mmCIF file of C-alpha atoms in Angstrom:
data_model
loop_
_atom_site.group_PDB
_atom_site.id
_atom_site.type_symbol
_atom_site.label_atom_id
_atom_site.label_comp_id
_atom_site.label_asym_id
_atom_site.label_seq_id
_atom_site.Cartn_x
_atom_site.Cartn_y
_atom_site.Cartn_z
ATOM 1 C CA MET A 18 -12.710 17.746 -9.406
ATOM 2 C CA ASN A 19 -12.462 18.697 -13.075
ATOM 3 C CA ILE A 20 -13.492 15.968 -15.514
ATOM 4 C CA ASP A 21 -13.451 16.439 -19.300
ATOM 5 C CA PHE A 22 -16.615 14.591 -20.322
ATOM 6 C CA GLU A 23 -16.737 16.390 -23.674
ATOM 7 C CA LYS A 24 -13.571 14.760 -25.004
ATOM 8 C CA GLY A 25 -15.294 11.363 -25.104
ATOM 9 C CA ASN A 26 -18.703 12.589 -26.250
ATOM 10 C CA GLY A 27 -20.009 12.761 -22.705
ATOM 11 C CA LEU A 28 -18.275 9.637 -21.391
ATOM 12 C CA VAL A 29 -15.007 8.931 -19.572
ATOM 13 C CA PRO A 30 -13.426 5.523 -18.855
ATOM 14 C CA ALA A 31 -13.588 4.529 -15.172
ATOM 15 C CA ILE A 32 -10.935 2.069 -14.021
ATOM 16 C CA ILE A 33 -12.222 0.193 -10.977
ATOM 17 C CA GLN A 34 -9.577 -0.796 -8.428
ATOM 18 C CA ASP A 35 -9.889 -2.636 -5.123
ATOM 19 C CA ALA A 36 -8.803 -0.138 -2.455
ATOM 20 C CA ASP A 37 -7.192 -2.850 -0.313
ATOM 21 C CA THR A 38 -5.532 -5.210 -2.781
ATOM 22 C CA ARG A 39 -4.954 -2.564 -5.514
ATOM 23 C CA GLN A 40 -6.100 -5.152 -8.049
ATOM 24 C CA VAL A 41 -7.800 -3.718 -11.144
ATOM 25 C CA LEU A 42 -11.287 -5.205 -11.167
ATOM 26 C CA MET A 43 -13.026 -3.908 -14.283
ATOM 27 C CA LEU A 44 -13.438 -1.016 -16.687
ATOM 28 C CA GLY A 45 -16.671 0.903 -17.128
ATOM 29 C CA TYR A 46 -17.800 4.289 -18.420
ATOM 30 C CA MET A 47 -19.309 7.241 -16.612
ATOM 31 C CA ASN A 48 -21.109 10.355 -17.732
ATOM 32 C CA GLN A 49 -21.793 13.388 -15.572
ATOM 33 C CA GLU A 50 -25.001 11.915 -14.178
ATOM 34 C CA SER A 51 -23.540 8.527 -13.236
ATOM 35 C CA TYR A 52 -20.525 10.232 -11.683
ATOM 36 C CA GLU A 53 -22.734 12.430 -9.505
ATOM 37 C CA LYS A 54 -24.924 9.468 -8.521
ATOM 38 C CA THR A 55 -21.825 7.506 -7.528
ATOM 39 C CA LEU A 56 -20.755 10.337 -5.231
ATOM 40 C CA ALA A 57 -24.235 10.699 -3.774
ATOM 41 C CA THR A 58 -24.947 7.005 -3.109
ATOM 42 C CA LYS A 59 -21.354 5.827 -2.476
ATOM 43 C CA ARG A 60 -22.055 2.917 -4.833
ATOM 44 C CA VAL A 61 -20.459 2.934 -8.256
ATOM 45 C CA THR A 62 -22.851 3.737 -11.079
ATOM 46 C CA PHE A 63 -21.930 3.577 -14.767
ATOM 47 C CA TRP A 64 -23.511 4.608 -18.036
ATOM 48 C CA SER A 65 -24.400 1.463 -19.968
ATOM 49 C CA ARG A 66 -23.451 2.011 -23.609
ATOM 50 C CA SER A 67 -25.456 -1.022 -24.740
ATOM 51 C CA ARG A 68 -28.662 -0.171 -22.864
ATOM 52 C CA GLN A 69 -28.180 3.600 -22.976
ATOM 53 C CA CYS A 70 -29.101 4.101 -19.340
ATOM 54 C CA LEU A 71 -27.607 4.438 -15.867
ATOM 55 C CA TRP A 72 -26.430 1.184 -14.332
ATOM 56 C CA THR A 73 -25.501 0.756 -10.676
ATOM 57 C CA LYS A 74 -23.189 -2.229 -10.405
ATOM 58 C CA GLY A 75 -24.843 -4.808 -8.170
ATOM 59 C CA GLU A 76 -28.423 -3.596 -8.506
ATOM 60 C CA THR A 77 -29.381 -7.058 -9.843
ATOM 61 C CA SER A 78 -26.682 -9.356 -8.462
ATOM 62 C CA GLY A 79 -26.124 -7.646 -5.126
ATOM 63 C CA ASN A 80 -22.401 -7.399 -5.919
ATOM 64 C CA PHE A 81 -22.100 -3.670 -5.284
ATOM 65 C CA LEU A 82 -18.933 -1.616 -5.614
ATOM 66 C CA ASN A 83 -18.760 0.540 -2.502
ATOM 67 C CA LEU A 84 -16.959 3.790 -3.226
ATOM 68 C CA VAL A 85 -13.763 4.725 -1.396
ATOM 69 C CA ASP A 86 -12.568 7.591 -3.587
ATOM 70 C CA ILE A 87 -12.232 8.819 -7.165
ATOM 71 C CA LYS A 88 -9.232 10.402 -8.852
ATOM 72 C CA SER A 89 -8.843 11.900 -12.294
ATOM 73 C CA ASP A 90 -5.768 11.444 -14.457
ATOM 74 C CA CYS A 91 -3.506 14.254 -15.684
ATOM 75 C CA ASP A 92 -5.702 14.947 -18.746
ATOM 76 C CA TYR A 93 -8.957 14.865 -16.751
ATOM 77 C CA ASP A 94 -10.438 12.288 -19.129
ATOM 78 C CA THR A 95 -9.953 9.002 -17.234
ATOM 79 C CA LEU A 96 -11.044 8.110 -13.712
ATOM 80 C CA LEU A 97 -9.474 5.813 -11.147
ATOM 81 C CA VAL A 98 -12.251 4.612 -8.857
ATOM 82 C CA ARG A 99 -11.153 2.816 -5.693
ATOM 83 C CA VAL A 100 -13.769 0.554 -4.150
ATOM 84 C CA HIS A 101 -14.597 -2.143 -1.651
ATOM 85 C CA PRO A 102 -16.338 -4.814 -3.732
ATOM 86 C CA GLU A 103 -19.140 -7.012 -2.441
ATOM 87 C CA GLY A 104 -18.685 -10.395 -4.100
ATOM 88 C CA PRO A 105 -17.479 -11.172 -7.630
ATOM 89 C CA VAL A 106 -17.176 -8.224 -9.992
ATOM 90 C CA CYS A 107 -17.517 -9.903 -13.390
ATOM 91 C CA HIS A 108 -20.920 -11.052 -14.683
ATOM 92 C CA LYS A 109 -19.272 -14.442 -15.316
ATOM 93 C CA GLY A 110 -18.748 -14.877 -11.592
ATOM 94 C CA THR A 111 -15.023 -14.183 -11.417
ATOM 95 C CA GLU A 112 -13.463 -11.702 -9.007
ATOM 96 C CA THR A 113 -12.195 -9.516 -11.850
ATOM 97 C CA CYS A 114 -13.172 -9.106 -15.486
ATOM 98 C CA TRP A 115 -9.814 -10.643 -16.437
ATOM 99 C CA GLY A 116 -10.461 -13.828 -14.494
ATOM 100 C CA GLU A 117 -7.784 -13.055 -11.903
ATOM 101 C CA GLU A 118 -8.056 -13.667 -8.184
ATOM 102 C CA ASN A 119 -8.448 -10.596 -6.009
ATOM 103 C CA ASN A 120 -6.457 -11.562 -2.963
ATOM 104 C CA PHE A 121 -4.868 -9.255 -0.409
ATOM 105 C CA ASN A 122 -1.110 -9.738 -0.117
ATOM 106 C CA PRO A 123 -0.286 -9.410 3.622
ATOM 107 C CA ILE A 124 3.216 -8.132 2.796
ATOM 108 C CA GLU A 125 1.615 -4.841 1.757
ATOM 109 C CA PHE A 126 0.536 -4.322 5.367
ATOM 110 C CA LEU A 127 4.145 -3.464 6.229
ATOM 111 C CA SER A 128 3.766 -0.097 4.495
ATOM 112 C CA GLU A 129 0.545 0.514 6.411
ATOM 113 C CA LEU A 130 2.293 -0.436 9.653
ATOM 114 C CA GLN A 131 5.147 1.932 8.766
ATOM 115 C CA ASP A 132 2.636 4.761 8.279
ATOM 116 C CA PHE A 133 1.027 3.940 11.629
ATOM 117 C CA ILE A 134 4.374 3.950 13.452
ATOM 118 C CA ASN A 135 5.350 7.233 11.790
ATOM 119 C CA GLN A 136 2.053 8.690 12.975
ATOM 120 C CA ARG A 137 2.831 7.546 16.508
ATOM 121 C CA LYS A 138 6.215 9.274 16.208
ATOM 122 C CA ASP A 139 4.564 12.532 15.118
ATOM 123 C CA GLU A 140 1.703 12.520 17.623
ATOM 124 C CA MET A 141 3.338 10.671 20.565
ATOM 125 C CA PRO A 142 0.042 9.669 22.249
ATOM 126 C CA GLU A 143 0.258 8.798 25.929
ATOM 127 C CA GLY A 144 -0.100 5.155 26.874
ATOM 128 C CA SER A 145 1.251 3.875 23.542
ATOM 129 C CA TYR A 146 4.046 1.293 23.647
ATOM 130 C CA THR A 147 5.425 2.718 20.409
ATOM 131 C CA THR A 148 5.518 6.177 21.988
ATOM 132 C CA SER A 149 7.446 4.790 24.943
ATOM 133 C CA LEU A 150 10.064 3.373 22.570
ATOM 134 C CA PHE A 151 10.566 6.721 20.835
ATOM 135 C CA LEU A 152 10.837 8.474 24.196
ATOM 136 C CA LYS A 153 13.610 6.111 25.310
ATOM 137 C CA GLY A 154 15.668 6.879 22.203
ATOM 138 C CA ILE A 155 17.682 5.170 19.492
ATOM 139 C CA ASN A 156 19.932 3.118 21.759
ATOM 140 C CA HIS A 157 17.010 1.541 23.572
ATOM 141 C CA ILE A 158 15.167 0.789 20.330
ATOM 142 C CA ALA A 159 18.300 -0.752 18.814
ATOM 143 C CA GLN A 160 18.719 -2.882 21.937
ATOM 144 C CA LYS A 161 15.136 -4.117 21.585
ATOM 145 C CA VAL A 162 15.836 -5.101 17.973
ATOM 146 C CA GLY A 163 18.825 -7.114 19.187
ATOM 147 C CA GLU A 164 16.788 -8.816 21.913
ATOM 148 C CA GLU A 165 14.025 -9.744 19.485
ATOM 149 C CA ALA A 166 16.592 -11.043 16.993
ATOM 150 C CA VAL A 167 18.045 -13.353 19.659
ATOM 151 C CA GLU A 168 14.574 -14.627 20.606
ATOM 152 C CA THR A 169 13.817 -15.237 16.932
ATOM 153 C CA VAL A 170 17.030 -17.268 16.544
ATOM 154 C CA ILE A 171 16.201 -19.323 19.660
ATOM 155 C CA GLU A 172 12.747 -20.206 18.356
ATOM 156 C CA ALA A 173 14.164 -21.036 14.925
ATOM 157 C CA CYS A 174 16.584 -23.514 16.473
ATOM 158 C CA ALA A 175 14.489 -25.082 19.187
ATOM 159 C CA GLY A 176 10.948 -23.782 19.102
ATOM 160 C CA LYS A 177 7.754 -24.302 17.167
ATOM 161 C CA ASP A 178 6.923 -22.606 13.884
ATOM 162 C CA ASP A 179 4.059 -20.567 15.321
ATOM 163 C CA LYS A 180 6.329 -19.202 18.085
ATOM 164 C CA LEU A 181 8.981 -18.427 15.474
ATOM 165 C CA VAL A 182 6.443 -16.381 13.505
ATOM 166 C CA TYR A 183 5.432 -14.623 16.736
ATOM 167 C CA GLU A 184 8.999 -13.648 17.614
ATOM 168 C CA ALA A 185 9.839 -12.709 14.017
ATOM 169 C CA SER A 186 6.827 -10.381 14.058
ATOM 170 C CA ASP A 187 8.194 -8.682 17.182
ATOM 171 C CA LEU A 188 11.554 -8.354 15.424
ATOM 172 C CA ILE A 189 10.107 -6.751 12.311
ATOM 173 C CA TYR A 190 7.924 -4.391 14.343
ATOM 174 C CA HIS A 191 10.869 -3.130 16.397
ATOM 175 C CA LEU A 192 13.004 -2.882 13.249
ATOM 176 C CA ILE A 193 10.376 -0.630 11.650
ATOM 177 C CA VAL A 194 10.337 1.520 14.813
ATOM 178 C CA LEU A 195 14.127 1.795 14.589
ATOM 179 C CA LEU A 196 13.960 2.767 10.920
ATOM 180 C CA SER A 197 11.306 5.364 11.707
ATOM 181 C CA ALA A 198 13.446 6.802 14.493
ATOM 182 C CA LYS A 199 16.260 7.228 11.969
ATOM 183 C CA GLY A 200 13.974 8.877 9.397
ATOM 184 C CA LEU A 201 13.877 5.780 7.208
ATOM 185 C CA ARG A 202 11.149 3.376 6.092
ATOM 186 C CA ILE A 203 10.797 -0.364 5.562
ATOM 187 C CA GLU A 204 10.542 0.442 1.847
ATOM 188 C CA ASP A 205 14.162 1.601 1.962
ATOM 189 C CA VAL A 206 15.118 -1.927 2.999
ATOM 190 C CA ALA A 207 12.947 -3.345 0.223
ATOM 191 C CA LYS A 208 14.673 -1.078 -2.311
ATOM 192 C CA GLU A 209 18.065 -2.341 -1.166
ATOM 193 C CA LEU A 210 16.934 -5.955 -1.516
ATOM 194 C CA LEU A 211 15.497 -5.191 -4.947
ATOM 195 C CA LEU A 212 18.821 -3.694 -5.977
ATOM 196 C CA ARG A 213 20.642 -6.815 -4.814
ATOM 197 C CA HIS A 214 18.252 -9.010 -6.789
ATOM 198 C CA LYS A 215 19.299 -7.491 -10.114
ATOM 199 C CA PRO A 216 21.633 -9.651 -12.252
ATOM 200 C CA ASP A 217 24.260 -6.898 -12.527
ATOM 201 C CA TRP A 218 24.458 -6.281 -8.773
ATOM 202 C CA ASP A 219 28.047 -6.191 -7.572
ATOM 203 C CA LYS A 220 28.540 -6.567 -3.812
ATOM 204 C CA ASP A 221 32.082 -5.169 -3.814
ATOM 205 C CA ARG A 222 31.063 -2.117 -5.853
ATOM 206 C CA ARG A 223 28.061 -1.547 -3.574
ATOM 207 C CA LEU A 224 30.223 -1.745 -0.468
ATOM 208 C CA ALA A 225 32.800 0.594 -2.001
ATOM 209 C CA LYS A 226 30.080 3.137 -2.718
ATOM 210 C CA TYR A 227 28.716 2.710 0.813
ATOM 211 C CA ASN A 228 32.150 3.164 2.407
ATOM 212 C CA LYS A 229 32.784 6.257 0.291
ATOM 213 C CA THR A 230 29.530 7.755 1.567
ATOM 214 C CA ILE A 231 30.572 7.019 5.157
ATOM 215 C CA GLU A 232 33.922 8.709 4.580
ATOM 216 C CA LYS A 233 32.208 11.865 3.316
ATOM 217 C CA LYS A 234 29.974 11.981 6.383
ATOM 218 C CA THR A 235 32.876 11.592 8.821
ATOM 219 C CA ASP A 236 35.346 13.866 6.985
ATOM 220 C CA THR A 237 36.115 17.037 8.961
ATOM 221 C CA THR A 238 38.459 19.917 8.295
ATOM 222 C CA CYS A 239 40.139 22.299 10.744
#
């Protein structure tokens, strides 16, 4: 990877990001030596501008930053360093240097699940339930979505909350499989919901545009 250390008199800013939560944790600086040591040890090492020496984060506190990967920006003068942190990152004891909490939002797992299901669709490993759904085709998958929707409604009306969450999870899983089978992603649904959330969203105009698209797809000429 090309890094322009000369532009900053031997140093480049290194933005530290949690690889799981995507939360920005801190900002440090690296020179060539600290960059190479980070790659070699898999623990993030900076150049301390105040002490004028290498500084491995966590060498005193034990709160290491375990390296996941490093990317350079378009000008090759700023680094994005993704890590798995051990404990608080800031010397003041907070999880980030901005005093923010570094919590994983479970909703982000849906994208990871979508990637996993897409991988199943590409590889079709034997013995996988997801593979069996793809092999049975769109109609079967759509039927499963309907069945899970009914079970979710039943639990919502008469069941317990934990069973409702269980059935709703089955529903969302099968919905993602259906989207994958159609070449779509759960993010496409999120984009539609985001569009509807905007103040200027017009349902009638959206439906008119949708119907026009359908007409174009079904239009045939002799």
